[in-house]
């Protein structure tokens, strides 16, 4: 794998912290990683990524957070061909909401519809669990990347 991109979408910063901690854990294992906020990332560049790790929370009533919504809108509008893209997905939510973790489900469905291939199971952090989001995410990403075949 040449480069892995961790793209985060957040409203109050938790997904950014998780993205940074995933990146640090992977870099320790020798993987080249870049972290970017979805709002600063051009959807046309996605086709160049070897592997994308999506880290996104849910806000409102099952909506995407502030920095992910424009990225998702751009995907729906531009419809880039993602058939060469492999992605993993991690959601941050709170199970006290009926719309638990719908944000990551929305993004995952759009990536899949555009031809991207999901690697491993979607990971979830539940704010109601009391667990540290980064601990959950770092354990999740290592199982996902064990599934991913390096290209
Ligand atoms: C106003 C508000 C609305 C929220 N709505 C949802 C929701 O609909 N579904 C869900 O699973 N979590 C919801 N959450 C929980 C957040 O997704 C959770 O706290 C997450 O860790 C926030 O991550 P972020 O800081 O990266 O945005 C909501 C939180 C707040 C404060």
Tab-separated table of C-alpha atoms and ligand atoms in Angstrom:
chain	number	residue	atom	x	y	z
A	1	UNK	CA	0.000	0.000	0.000
A	2	UNK	CA	1.476	3.341	-1.013
A	3	UNK	CA	-0.485	5.796	1.032
A	4	UNK	CA	-3.472	5.545	3.263
A	5	UNK	CA	-5.697	8.579	3.735
A	6	UNK	CA	-7.707	9.062	6.893
A	7	UNK	CA	-10.590	11.416	6.117
A	8	UNK	CA	-12.571	12.758	9.031
A	9	UNK	CA	-15.886	14.580	9.249
A	10	UNK	CA	-16.728	16.210	12.562
A	11	UNK	CA	-18.867	18.741	14.372
A	12	UNK	CA	-17.258	19.016	17.800
A	13	UNK	CA	-13.812	17.517	17.190
A	14	UNK	CA	-14.068	13.898	18.357
A	15	UNK	CA	-13.669	12.398	14.882
A	16	UNK	CA	-10.573	14.531	14.299
A	17	UNK	CA	-8.960	13.238	17.495
A	18	UNK	CA	-9.797	9.683	16.473
A	19	UNK	CA	-8.370	10.235	12.971
A	20	UNK	CA	-5.137	11.599	14.439
A	21	UNK	CA	-4.831	8.645	16.827
A	22	UNK	CA	-5.516	6.107	14.066
A	23	UNK	CA	-2.833	7.815	12.007
A	24	UNK	CA	-0.301	7.749	14.850
A	25	UNK	CA	-0.962	4.050	15.514
A	26	UNK	CA	-0.524	3.140	11.838
A	27	UNK	CA	2.593	5.234	11.421
A	28	UNK	CA	4.141	3.413	14.360
A	29	UNK	CA	3.675	0.241	12.322
A	30	UNK	CA	5.394	1.807	9.307
A	31	UNK	CA	2.342	2.701	7.169
A	32	UNK	CA	2.445	6.066	5.365
A	33	UNK	CA	-0.658	7.957	6.450
A	34	UNK	CA	-2.177	11.327	5.633
A	35	UNK	CA	-4.994	12.826	7.656
A	36	UNK	CA	-7.407	15.320	6.098
A	37	UNK	CA	-10.648	17.017	7.017
A	38	UNK	CA	-13.373	16.103	4.529
A	39	UNK	CA	-14.157	19.778	4.073
A	40	UNK	CA	-10.613	20.367	2.760
A	41	UNK	CA	-10.507	17.336	0.491
A	42	UNK	CA	-11.499	17.406	-3.197
A	43	UNK	CA	-13.666	14.430	-4.106
A	44	UNK	CA	-11.928	14.230	-7.499
A	45	UNK	CA	-8.730	13.219	-5.665
A	46	UNK	CA	-10.343	10.121	-4.169
A	47	UNK	CA	-9.594	7.989	-7.203
A	48	UNK	CA	-5.871	8.412	-6.529
A	49	UNK	CA	-6.017	6.968	-3.021
A	50	UNK	CA	-4.946	3.387	-2.387
A	51	UNK	CA	-7.092	3.122	0.669
A	52	UNK	CA	-9.307	5.581	2.499
A	53	UNK	CA	-10.332	5.334	6.133
A	54	UNK	CA	-13.527	7.338	6.759
A	55	UNK	CA	-14.080	8.581	10.310
A	56	UNK	CA	-17.355	10.435	10.738
A	57	UNK	CA	-19.829	11.338	13.450
A	58	UNK	CA	-23.610	11.815	13.315
A	59	UNK	CA	-25.393	15.056	14.216
A	60	UNK	CA	-28.827	16.618	14.139
A	61	UNK	CA	-31.271	13.793	13.524
A	62	UNK	CA	-29.051	11.243	11.860
A	63	UNK	CA	-27.310	13.838	9.692
A	64	UNK	CA	-23.717	14.131	8.637
A	65	UNK	CA	-21.671	16.598	10.710
A	66	UNK	CA	-20.604	20.062	9.485
A	67	UNK	CA	-17.333	19.113	7.822
A	68	UNK	CA	-18.710	15.983	6.115
A	69	UNK	CA	-21.949	17.323	4.631
A	70	UNK	CA	-20.355	19.427	1.828
A	71	UNK	CA	-18.022	16.522	0.987
A	72	UNK	CA	-20.994	14.180	0.722
A	73	UNK	CA	-22.965	16.701	-1.368
A	74	UNK	CA	-19.972	17.004	-3.736
A	75	UNK	CA	-19.802	13.209	-4.075
A	76	UNK	CA	-23.485	12.974	-4.931
A	77	UNK	CA	-23.168	15.782	-7.460
A	78	UNK	CA	-19.840	14.901	-9.126
A	79	UNK	CA	-20.305	11.114	-8.984
A	80	UNK	CA	-16.583	10.317	-9.283
A	81	UNK	CA	-15.696	6.768	-10.311
A	82	UNK	CA	-14.476	5.128	-7.106
A	83	UNK	CA	-14.180	1.627	-8.535
A	84	UNK	CA	-10.443	1.567	-7.752
A	85	UNK	CA	-10.887	2.755	-4.169
A	86	UNK	CA	-10.888	0.562	-1.096
A	87	UNK	CA	-12.282	2.092	2.062
A	88	UNK	CA	-12.902	1.352	5.693
A	89	UNK	CA	-15.512	3.200	7.736
A	90	UNK	CA	-15.728	4.190	11.411
A	91	UNK	CA	-18.687	6.037	12.911
A	92	UNK	CA	-19.013	8.042	16.100
A	93	UNK	CA	-22.479	8.340	17.560
A	94	UNK	CA	-24.572	7.948	20.665
A	95	UNK	CA	-27.008	5.069	21.070
A	96	UNK	CA	-29.395	7.200	23.110
A	97	UNK	CA	-30.416	8.675	19.719
A	98	UNK	CA	-32.832	6.682	17.572
A	99	UNK	CA	-30.706	7.781	14.636
A	100	UNK	CA	-27.656	6.025	16.054
A	101	UNK	CA	-24.628	6.313	13.752
A	102	UNK	CA	-26.636	7.021	10.598
A	103	UNK	CA	-23.934	9.431	9.375
A	104	UNK	CA	-21.405	6.712	8.643
A	105	UNK	CA	-24.151	4.596	7.051
A	106	UNK	CA	-24.977	7.437	4.647
A	107	UNK	CA	-21.366	7.955	3.631
A	108	UNK	CA	-20.715	4.228	3.305
A	109	UNK	CA	-23.740	3.780	1.037
A	110	UNK	CA	-22.606	6.608	-1.230
A	111	UNK	CA	-19.044	5.282	-1.491
A	112	UNK	CA	-20.394	1.843	-2.351
A	113	UNK	CA	-22.837	3.242	-4.916
A	114	UNK	CA	-19.914	5.002	-6.627
A	115	UNK	CA	-18.083	1.695	-6.974
A	116	UNK	CA	-15.744	1.718	-3.966
A	117	UNK	CA	-15.084	-1.538	-2.097
A	118	UNK	CA	-15.449	-1.652	1.674
A	119	UNK	CA	-12.729	-3.485	3.584
A	120	UNK	CA	-13.712	-5.153	6.852
A	121	UNK	CA	-16.693	-4.352	9.029
A	122	UNK	CA	-17.804	-0.830	9.829
A	123	UNK	CA	-16.480	0.243	13.229
A	124	UNK	CA	-18.597	2.151	15.739
A	125	UNK	CA	-18.064	4.246	18.824
A	126	UNK	CA	-21.028	4.763	21.105
A	127	UNK	CA	-20.626	7.845	23.306
A	128	UNK	CA	-23.055	6.236	25.770
A	129	UNK	CA	-20.642	3.325	26.322
A	130	UNK	CA	-18.137	5.406	28.280
A	131	UNK	CA	-15.318	3.896	26.228
A	132	UNK	CA	-12.544	6.074	24.844
A	133	UNK	CA	-13.238	6.640	21.114
A	134	UNK	CA	-9.577	6.388	20.111
A	135	UNK	CA	-9.087	3.105	21.983
A	136	UNK	CA	-12.072	1.610	20.150
A	137	UNK	CA	-10.949	2.997	16.781
A	138	UNK	CA	-7.298	1.932	17.023
A	139	UNK	CA	-8.327	-1.639	17.936
A	140	UNK	CA	-10.825	-1.622	15.038
A	141	UNK	CA	-8.385	-0.335	12.418
A	142	UNK	CA	-5.822	-3.003	13.163
A	143	UNK	CA	-8.401	-5.744	12.510
A	144	UNK	CA	-9.533	-4.013	9.315
A	145	UNK	CA	-6.020	-3.630	7.946
A	146	UNK	CA	-5.280	-7.238	8.728
A	147	UNK	CA	-8.067	-7.998	6.219
A	148	UNK	CA	-6.783	-5.512	3.618
A	149	UNK	CA	-4.364	-7.085	1.187
A	150	UNK	CA	-1.462	-4.697	0.613
A	151	UNK	CA	-1.307	-3.643	-3.012
B	1	LIG	C1	-26.756	18.023	19.080
B	1	LIG	C2	-26.254	16.617	18.908
B	1	LIG	C3	-26.909	15.762	18.038
B	1	LIG	C4	-26.462	14.435	17.894
B	1	LIG	N1	-27.166	13.587	17.062
B	1	LIG	C5	-26.780	12.284	16.983
B	1	LIG	C6	-27.540	11.377	16.194
B	1	LIG	O1	-28.531	11.715	15.551
B	1	LIG	N2	-27.120	10.090	16.143
B	1	LIG	C7	-26.012	9.642	16.828
B	1	LIG	O2	-25.680	8.462	16.749
B	1	LIG	N3	-25.277	10.500	17.592
B	1	LIG	C8	-25.632	11.801	17.683
B	1	LIG	N4	-24.902	12.666	18.466
B	1	LIG	C9	-23.708	12.167	19.190
B	1	LIG	C10	-22.411	12.505	18.454
B	1	LIG	O3	-22.330	11.868	17.175
B	1	LIG	C11	-21.217	12.032	19.291
B	1	LIG	O4	-21.153	12.834	20.455
B	1	LIG	C12	-19.889	12.087	18.569
B	1	LIG	O5	-18.862	11.594	19.401
B	1	LIG	C13	-19.532	13.494	18.121
B	1	LIG	O6	-18.369	13.434	17.329
B	1	LIG	P1	-17.741	14.774	16.679
B	1	LIG	O7	-17.206	15.592	17.813
B	1	LIG	O8	-16.630	14.287	15.796
B	1	LIG	O9	-18.773	15.471	15.895
B	1	LIG	C14	-25.327	13.986	18.609
B	1	LIG	C15	-24.671	14.865	19.488
B	1	LIG	C16	-25.129	16.158	19.645
B	1	LIG	C17	-24.397	17.072	20.607
